[in-house]
mmCIF file of C-alpha atoms in Angstrom:
data_model
loop_
_atom_site.group_PDB
_atom_site.id
_atom_site.type_symbol
_atom_site.label_atom_id
_atom_site.label_comp_id
_atom_site.label_asym_id
_atom_site.label_seq_id
_atom_site.Cartn_x
_atom_site.Cartn_y
_atom_site.Cartn_z
ATOM 1 C CA MET Z 164 13.918 146.637 168.317
ATOM 2 C CA LYS Z 165 12.897 144.471 171.436
ATOM 3 C CA LYS Z 166 13.877 145.430 174.418
ATOM 4 C CA SER Z 167 14.409 141.992 175.697
ATOM 5 C CA THR Z 168 17.334 140.599 177.227
ATOM 6 C CA TRP Z 169 20.092 138.206 177.036
ATOM 7 C CA LYS Z 170 18.640 136.226 179.645
ATOM 8 C CA GLY Z 171 15.375 134.933 177.872
ATOM 9 C CA VAL Z 172 17.593 134.353 175.106
ATOM 10 C CA THR Z 173 19.846 132.504 177.183
ATOM 11 C CA ILE Z 174 17.301 130.134 178.471
ATOM 12 C CA ALA Z 175 16.144 129.863 175.182
ATOM 13 C CA ALA Z 176 19.093 128.449 173.848
ATOM 14 C CA LEU Z 177 18.766 125.530 176.849
ATOM 15 C CA SER Z 178 15.833 124.084 174.112
ATOM 16 C CA LEU Z 179 18.476 123.788 171.567
ATOM 17 C CA SER Z 180 21.412 121.999 173.605
ATOM 18 C CA LEU Z 181 21.579 119.229 171.449
ATOM 19 C CA LEU Z 182 22.144 120.735 168.233
ATOM 20 C CA MET Z 183 25.191 121.125 166.852
ATOM 21 C CA VAL Z 184 26.517 123.764 164.811
ATOM 22 C CA GLY Z 185 29.786 124.691 163.153
ATOM 23 C CA CYS Z 186 31.581 126.463 160.791
ATOM 24 C CA GLY Z 187 33.261 126.252 157.099
ATOM 25 C CA ASN Z 188 34.729 126.515 151.396
ATOM 26 C CA GLY Z 189 35.536 124.250 148.327
ATOM 27 C CA GLN Z 190 38.145 126.422 146.719
ATOM 28 C CA GLN Z 191 41.505 124.460 146.678
ATOM 29 C CA PRO Z 192 43.983 125.468 149.421
ATOM 30 C CA GLN Z 193 46.378 128.152 148.120
ATOM 31 C CA GLU Z 194 50.349 127.517 148.396
ATOM 32 C CA GLY Z 195 52.116 128.841 151.709
ATOM 33 C CA ASN Z 196 54.860 128.950 153.678
ATOM 34 C CA GLN Z 197 57.117 126.117 153.347
ATOM 35 C CA PRO Z 198 57.909 123.507 156.329
ATOM 36 C CA ALA Z 199 61.047 124.427 158.171
ATOM 37 C CA GLU Z 200 62.224 120.437 158.133
ATOM 38 C CA ASN Z 201 61.366 117.218 157.704
ATOM 39 C CA SER Z 202 60.345 114.924 161.091
ATOM 40 C CA GLY Z 203 57.339 113.764 161.323
ATOM 41 C CA GLU Z 204 56.653 111.018 157.743
ATOM 42 C CA ALA Z 205 60.503 110.239 158.950
ATOM 43 C CA ALA Z 206 58.393 107.959 161.373
ATOM 44 C CA GLN Z 207 57.631 104.067 160.796
ATOM 45 C CA GLY Z 208 54.322 102.793 161.139
ATOM 46 C CA SER Z 209 50.618 103.884 160.163
ATOM 47 C CA VAL Z 210 48.662 106.778 160.047
ATOM 48 C CA GLY Z 211 47.219 106.204 163.631
ATOM 49 C CA ASP Z 212 50.864 105.323 164.824
ATOM 50 C CA LEU Z 213 51.942 108.897 163.632
ATOM 51 C CA VAL Z 214 49.461 110.796 164.962
ATOM 52 C CA ASP Z 215 48.483 108.498 168.436
ATOM 53 C CA TYR Z 216 45.143 108.032 166.299
ATOM 54 C CA LYS Z 217 44.030 111.368 167.335
ATOM 55 C CA ILE Z 218 41.716 113.839 165.341
ATOM 56 C CA ILE Z 219 42.617 117.081 166.521
ATOM 57 C CA GLY Z 220 39.129 119.460 167.042
ATOM 58 C CA ILE Z 221 37.686 122.725 168.192
ATOM 59 C CA ASP Z 222 34.550 123.116 170.370
ATOM 60 C CA PRO Z 223 32.663 120.277 171.535
ATOM 61 C CA GLY Z 224 29.202 121.711 170.060
ATOM 62 C CA ALA Z 225 30.481 122.391 166.914
ATOM 63 C CA GLY Z 226 28.529 120.881 164.088
ATOM 64 C CA LEU Z 227 32.257 119.815 162.466
ATOM 65 C CA MET Z 228 32.314 118.250 165.456
ATOM 66 C CA LYS Z 229 29.191 116.253 164.890
ATOM 67 C CA ALA Z 230 30.231 115.686 161.242
ATOM 68 C CA THR Z 231 33.303 114.568 162.316
ATOM 69 C CA ALA Z 232 32.072 112.082 164.982
ATOM 70 C CA ASN Z 233 29.547 110.713 162.197
ATOM 71 C CA ALA Z 234 32.810 110.244 160.110
ATOM 72 C CA ILE Z 235 34.397 107.960 163.073
ATOM 73 C CA THR Z 236 31.180 105.891 162.882
ATOM 74 C CA GLU Z 237 30.710 105.638 159.440
ATOM 75 C CA TYR Z 238 34.471 105.088 157.765
ATOM 76 C CA GLY Z 239 34.980 102.671 161.268
ATOM 77 C CA LEU Z 240 37.728 103.955 162.436
ATOM 78 C CA ASN Z 241 36.816 102.728 166.046
ATOM 79 C CA ASP Z 242 40.637 103.366 167.730
ATOM 80 C CA TRP Z 243 40.492 106.926 166.845
ATOM 81 C CA GLU Z 244 39.680 109.931 169.639
ATOM 82 C CA LEU Z 245 38.094 113.347 168.177
ATOM 83 C CA VAL Z 246 39.997 115.643 170.768
ATOM 84 C CA GLU Z 247 37.882 118.314 171.861
ATOM 85 C CA GLY Z 248 39.179 121.328 172.506
ATOM 86 C CA SER Z 249 38.887 125.243 170.407
ATOM 87 C CA SER Z 250 39.556 126.656 167.260
ATOM 88 C CA ALA Z 251 42.206 128.388 168.807
ATOM 89 C CA ALA Z 252 44.051 125.603 170.444
ATOM 90 C CA MET Z 253 43.109 123.520 166.862
ATOM 91 C CA THR Z 254 45.173 126.127 165.057
ATOM 92 C CA ALA Z 255 48.081 126.171 167.761
ATOM 93 C CA ALA Z 256 48.755 122.047 167.705
ATOM 94 C CA LEU Z 257 48.662 122.398 163.647
ATOM 95 C CA THR Z 258 50.849 125.392 163.811
ATOM 96 C CA LYS Z 259 53.559 123.816 165.765
ATOM 97 C CA ALA Z 260 53.756 120.505 164.377
ATOM 98 C CA TYR Z 261 53.795 121.978 160.958
ATOM 99 C CA GLU Z 262 57.158 124.054 161.616
ATOM 100 C CA LYS Z 263 58.483 120.957 163.097
ATOM 101 C CA GLN Z 264 56.607 119.215 159.816
ATOM 102 C CA GLU Z 265 55.322 116.465 162.401
ATOM 103 C CA PRO Z 266 52.672 114.626 161.506
ATOM 104 C CA ILE Z 267 48.558 116.089 162.486
ATOM 105 C CA ILE Z 268 44.890 115.602 161.190
ATOM 106 C CA VAL Z 269 42.599 118.484 162.445
ATOM 107 C CA THR Z 270 38.783 119.671 161.831
ATOM 108 C CA GLY Z 271 39.242 122.020 159.036
ATOM 109 C CA TRP Z 272 37.053 124.467 157.251
ATOM 110 C CA THR Z 273 37.266 126.887 154.799
ATOM 111 C CA PRO Z 274 37.980 129.680 154.507
ATOM 112 C CA HIS Z 275 40.018 130.024 157.203
ATOM 113 C CA TRP Z 276 43.348 131.245 157.279
ATOM 114 C CA MET Z 277 45.533 127.903 157.634
ATOM 115 C CA PHE Z 278 44.808 127.415 153.981
ATOM 116 C CA SER Z 279 46.525 130.763 153.191
ATOM 117 C CA LYS Z 280 49.644 130.255 155.409
ATOM 118 C CA PHE Z 281 50.065 126.263 155.460
ATOM 119 C CA ASP Z 282 49.685 123.658 152.249
ATOM 120 C CA MET Z 283 47.266 122.023 153.319
ATOM 121 C CA LYS Z 284 44.593 119.445 151.798
ATOM 122 C CA TYR Z 285 41.046 118.199 152.506
ATOM 123 C CA LEU Z 286 41.071 114.704 152.942
ATOM 124 C CA GLU Z 287 38.917 112.455 150.665
ATOM 125 C CA ASP Z 288 35.556 112.154 151.929
ATOM 126 C CA PRO Z 289 34.171 108.955 149.434
ATOM 127 C CA LYS Z 290 31.348 108.467 151.954
ATOM 128 C CA GLY Z 291 29.829 112.736 151.463
ATOM 129 C CA VAL Z 292 29.560 112.306 155.725
ATOM 130 C CA PHE Z 293 30.971 115.863 155.620
ATOM 131 C CA GLY Z 294 27.711 116.745 152.909
ATOM 132 C CA GLU Z 295 28.145 119.093 150.244
ATOM 133 C CA ASP Z 296 30.143 122.824 149.837
ATOM 134 C CA GLU Z 297 27.998 125.607 151.777
ATOM 135 C CA GLN Z 298 26.991 128.828 151.964
ATOM 136 C CA ILE Z 299 27.201 131.818 154.930
ATOM 137 C CA HIS Z 300 24.159 133.248 154.720
ATOM 138 C CA THR Z 301 23.077 137.016 156.169
ATOM 139 C CA ILE Z 302 19.815 136.631 158.378
ATOM 140 C CA VAL Z 303 18.108 139.530 159.729
ATOM 141 C CA ARG Z 304 15.502 140.656 162.350
ATOM 142 C CA LYS Z 305 11.697 140.779 161.208
ATOM 143 C CA GLY Z 306 11.020 144.629 160.568
ATOM 144 C CA LEU Z 307 14.827 145.475 160.540
ATOM 145 C CA LYS Z 308 13.784 146.493 156.656
ATOM 146 C CA ASP Z 309 10.836 148.900 158.329
ATOM 147 C CA ASP Z 310 12.981 150.331 161.511
ATOM 148 C CA GLN Z 311 16.479 150.552 160.281
ATOM 149 C CA PRO Z 312 16.193 150.438 155.894
ATOM 150 C CA SER Z 313 20.041 152.128 155.169
ATOM 151 C CA ALA Z 314 20.920 148.995 157.438
ATOM 152 C CA TYR Z 315 18.750 146.509 156.019
ATOM 153 C CA ALA Z 316 20.008 147.825 152.598
ATOM 154 C CA PHE Z 317 23.545 147.533 153.241
ATOM 155 C CA LEU Z 318 23.420 144.292 154.984
ATOM 156 C CA ASP Z 319 21.531 142.830 151.817
ATOM 157 C CA LYS Z 320 24.184 144.005 149.441
ATOM 158 C CA PHE Z 321 26.871 142.728 151.586
ATOM 159 C CA GLU Z 322 28.444 139.992 149.318
ATOM 160 C CA TRP Z 323 32.294 139.175 149.028
ATOM 161 C CA GLU Z 324 35.059 136.438 148.058
ATOM 162 C CA THR Z 325 37.013 133.797 150.046
ATOM 163 C CA ALA Z 326 40.386 135.429 149.459
ATOM 164 C CA ASP Z 327 39.086 138.853 150.963
ATOM 165 C CA MET Z 328 38.314 137.103 153.994
ATOM 166 C CA GLU Z 329 41.011 135.241 154.523
ATOM 167 C CA LYS Z 330 43.029 138.268 154.301
ATOM 168 C CA VAL Z 331 41.048 139.694 157.254
ATOM 169 C CA MET Z 332 41.718 136.312 159.032
ATOM 170 C CA LEU Z 333 45.187 136.310 157.999
ATOM 171 C CA ASP Z 334 46.162 139.579 159.270
ATOM 172 C CA ILE Z 335 44.970 138.771 162.481
ATOM 173 C CA ILE Z 336 46.057 136.274 162.987
ATOM 174 C CA ASP Z 337 49.636 138.586 162.208
ATOM 175 C CA GLY Z 338 49.170 140.553 165.039
ATOM 176 C CA LYS Z 339 46.458 143.352 163.744
ATOM 177 C CA SER Z 340 43.223 143.145 165.806
ATOM 178 C CA PRO Z 341 39.828 142.611 164.429
ATOM 179 C CA GLU Z 342 39.075 146.501 163.960
ATOM 180 C CA ALA Z 343 42.231 147.167 162.403
ATOM 181 C CA ALA Z 344 42.258 144.142 159.965
ATOM 182 C CA ALA Z 345 38.516 145.276 159.027
ATOM 183 C CA ALA Z 346 39.736 149.008 158.167
ATOM 184 C CA ASP Z 347 42.749 148.218 156.198
ATOM 185 C CA TRP Z 348 41.070 146.230 154.431
ATOM 186 C CA VAL Z 349 37.718 148.385 153.627
ATOM 187 C CA ASN Z 350 40.377 151.340 152.740
ATOM 188 C CA SER Z 351 42.110 148.920 150.607
ATOM 189 C CA ASN Z 352 38.866 147.737 148.893
ATOM 190 C CA GLU Z 353 36.721 151.012 148.096
ATOM 191 C CA GLU Z 354 35.462 150.525 144.894
ATOM 192 C CA LYS Z 355 33.647 146.682 146.630
ATOM 193 C CA VAL Z 356 32.666 148.766 149.668
ATOM 194 C CA ASN Z 357 30.959 151.567 147.359
ATOM 195 C CA GLN Z 358 29.088 149.267 145.401
ATOM 196 C CA TRP Z 359 27.721 147.972 148.559
ATOM 197 C CA VAL Z 360 26.636 151.231 149.621
ATOM 198 C CA GLU Z 361 25.840 153.183 146.438
ATOM 199 C CA GLY Z 362 22.347 155.232 146.947
ATOM 200 C CA ILE Z 363 21.783 154.294 150.521
ATOM 201 C CA GLU Z 364 21.254 157.378 152.853
ATOM 202 C CA PRO Z 365 23.631 157.395 155.536
ATOM 203 C CA ALA Z 366 21.256 156.801 159.361
ATOM 204 C CA ASP Z 367 21.598 159.414 162.128
ATOM 205 C CA GLY Z 368 23.629 157.632 164.483
ATOM 206 C CA GLN Z 369 21.383 155.124 164.957
ATOM 207 C CA LYS Z 370 22.419 151.649 167.429
ATOM 208 C CA LEU Z 371 22.779 148.695 165.750
ATOM 209 C CA THR Z 372 23.265 144.487 167.520
ATOM 210 C CA LEU Z 373 25.294 142.248 165.650
ATOM 211 C CA ALA Z 374 25.979 138.527 166.482
ATOM 212 C CA TYR Z 375 28.654 136.573 165.809
ATOM 213 C CA VAL Z 376 30.403 133.209 167.224
ATOM 214 C CA ALA Z 377 34.045 132.937 167.572
ATOM 215 C CA TRP Z 378 35.163 131.219 164.384
ATOM 216 C CA ASP Z 379 37.875 133.482 162.424
ATOM 217 C CA SER Z 380 35.802 133.539 159.594
ATOM 218 C CA GLU Z 381 32.953 135.761 161.970
ATOM 219 C CA ILE Z 382 35.592 137.396 163.539
ATOM 220 C CA ALA Z 383 36.830 138.770 160.373
ATOM 221 C CA SER Z 384 33.168 139.224 158.270
ATOM 222 C CA THR Z 385 31.112 140.700 161.414
ATOM 223 C CA ASN Z 386 33.898 143.698 161.855
ATOM 224 C CA VAL Z 387 34.183 144.461 157.961
ATOM 225 C CA VAL Z 388 30.690 144.864 158.473
ATOM 226 C CA LYS Z 389 30.834 146.863 161.269
ATOM 227 C CA THR Z 390 33.135 149.133 159.627
ATOM 228 C CA VAL Z 391 31.246 149.534 156.673
ATOM 229 C CA LEU Z 392 28.401 150.421 158.707
ATOM 230 C CA GLU Z 393 30.066 152.657 161.167
ATOM 231 C CA GLN Z 394 32.366 154.389 158.617
ATOM 232 C CA LYS Z 395 30.090 154.905 155.291
ATOM 233 C CA LEU Z 396 26.605 154.816 156.624
ATOM 234 C CA ASN Z 397 26.586 156.732 160.180
ATOM 235 C CA TYR Z 398 25.272 153.922 162.715
ATOM 236 C CA GLN Z 399 26.401 152.726 166.028
ATOM 237 C CA VAL Z 400 27.427 149.303 165.906
ATOM 238 C CA GLU Z 401 27.609 147.028 169.186
ATOM 239 C CA LEU Z 402 29.171 142.775 168.709
ATOM 240 C CA SER Z 403 27.512 140.357 170.667
ATOM 241 C CA GLN Z 404 29.495 137.245 170.850
ATOM 242 C CA VAL Z 405 27.993 134.478 171.722
ATOM 243 C CA GLU Z 406 27.597 130.553 170.649
ATOM 244 C CA ALA Z 407 25.252 129.644 167.659
ATOM 245 C CA GLY Z 408 22.083 129.101 169.697
ATOM 246 C CA PRO Z 409 21.840 132.351 171.248
ATOM 247 C CA MET Z 410 22.923 134.157 167.894
ATOM 248 C CA TRP Z 411 20.159 132.114 165.825
ATOM 249 C CA ILE Z 412 17.573 132.629 168.976
ATOM 250 C CA GLY Z 413 18.675 136.529 169.455
ATOM 251 C CA VAL Z 414 17.594 137.405 165.882
ATOM 252 C CA SER Z 415 14.539 135.495 166.002
ATOM 253 C CA ASN Z 416 13.434 136.964 168.828
ATOM 254 C CA GLY Z 417 14.538 140.817 168.232
ATOM 255 C CA ASP Z 418 17.097 141.039 170.360
ATOM 256 C CA VAL Z 419 19.895 140.840 167.665
ATOM 257 C CA ASP Z 420 18.877 143.026 164.771
ATOM 258 C CA GLY Z 421 21.374 140.796 162.363
ATOM 259 C CA MET Z 422 24.457 138.034 162.170
ATOM 260 C CA VAL Z 423 26.235 137.053 158.973
ATOM 261 C CA ALA Z 424 27.739 134.336 159.952
ATOM 262 C CA ALA Z 425 24.706 131.817 159.184
ATOM 263 C CA TRP Z 426 26.025 128.634 158.093
ATOM 264 C CA LEU Z 427 23.755 126.774 155.506
ATOM 265 C CA PRO Z 428 22.418 124.304 153.975
ATOM 266 C CA THR Z 429 23.760 121.892 156.790
ATOM 267 C CA THR Z 430 25.678 123.555 159.607
ATOM 268 C CA HIS Z 431 23.132 125.586 160.957
ATOM 269 C CA GLU Z 432 20.150 123.185 159.630
ATOM 270 C CA ASP Z 433 18.604 122.373 162.996
ATOM 271 C CA TYR Z 434 18.539 125.874 164.139
ATOM 272 C CA TYR Z 435 17.334 127.270 160.603
ATOM 273 C CA SER Z 436 14.448 124.725 160.317
ATOM 274 C CA LYS Z 437 13.255 125.487 163.894
ATOM 275 C CA LEU Z 438 13.335 129.691 163.660
ATOM 276 C CA SER Z 439 13.455 130.404 160.033
ATOM 277 C CA GLU Z 440 9.705 131.868 160.065
ATOM 278 C CA ASN Z 441 11.063 134.074 162.639
ATOM 279 C CA VAL Z 442 13.360 136.241 160.783
ATOM 280 C CA GLU Z 443 14.668 136.925 157.232
ATOM 281 C CA ASP Z 444 17.248 135.441 155.048
ATOM 282 C CA LEU Z 445 19.355 137.751 152.736
ATOM 283 C CA GLY Z 446 21.036 135.125 151.338
ATOM 284 C CA PRO Z 447 24.417 133.820 150.879
ATOM 285 C CA ASN Z 448 27.449 136.860 151.146
ATOM 286 C CA LEU Z 449 29.878 134.185 150.330
ATOM 287 C CA ASN Z 450 29.662 131.084 148.349
ATOM 288 C CA GLY Z 451 31.543 128.120 148.726
ATOM 289 C CA THR Z 452 32.315 126.715 152.195
ATOM 290 C CA LYS Z 453 34.049 123.319 153.645
ATOM 291 C CA LEU Z 454 33.938 120.899 156.019
ATOM 292 C CA GLY Z 455 36.753 118.134 156.604
ATOM 293 C CA LEU Z 456 39.674 116.680 158.257
ATOM 294 C CA ALA Z 457 42.934 118.587 156.886
ATOM 295 C CA VAL Z 458 45.920 117.746 157.155
ATOM 296 C CA PRO Z 459 49.515 119.339 155.889
ATOM 297 C CA THR Z 460 50.425 118.652 152.180
ATOM 298 C CA TYR Z 461 53.881 116.949 153.321
ATOM 299 C CA MET Z 462 51.760 114.197 154.703
ATOM 300 C CA ASP Z 463 51.454 111.044 152.305
ATOM 301 C CA VAL Z 464 47.786 110.717 153.236
ATOM 302 C CA ASN Z 465 44.572 111.339 150.782
ATOM 303 C CA SER Z 466 41.237 109.849 152.443
ATOM 304 C CA ILE Z 467 39.843 109.344 155.228
ATOM 305 C CA GLU Z 468 39.279 105.486 154.373
ATOM 306 C CA ASP Z 469 42.868 105.743 154.649
ATOM 307 C CA LEU Z 470 42.807 106.318 158.244
ATOM 308 C CA LYS Z 471 41.354 102.749 159.149
#
């Protein structure tokens, strides 16, 4: 692997600073905990009045935020405000509102633990602003197959389901460290894990670096991959948490060995179009991701058009 530093990655990332990236699964929300008491829907007025014409968003550079801004324009929601923040701030606001059964609209994506813990639904998007369902791909640096064939073989086989990812995410939200949640999932899913590593020769303690973004989904998947590489294949794995731009650039210039966090074809489309010739795409590790506006099911609103 190249010895160049992350300083170069940061500089290179500035050239892509206008690109917007995000996170996201078309699976139906699962039945979760029931809200405690009804207060929000008893209020009078339009949906906008109930939520103060605010959509609670995440990081300002996320593709989901770009898509939501486009939705506000396309649907003529001129009075609405997209509130910038973070994934953690958005889920904290959602949790607080849900516990009191108050109305709230958030930028949502699946896989995400909110759909396992709460009864949630996506607002219909008849204009298709948020695009079709996506996939999460595994992307590795050029030359990994020759340098680290065992790691390459495992990463090429790695594929799991939405329910798997959401289980790890929910354990983390409920208090486990990402490392402990990943280890527990690996220990509880030996059959699946053994299929991933079947026939692969363990390494001799070589070092690998994996990059990821601080989304709940990618924290879960990257820690599971790290656990398997260390426990089953005898690698030493370093994780590097960065923004999406540096993540892609790090893999493309060889500073990073790989990532399991590429949302395609829409969310990371700009990065892929610029850097795909410099990386190797091992294909999807999870199918059926989804982006959109989400609300608790106790809210009487079904479509983005209803927000006018």
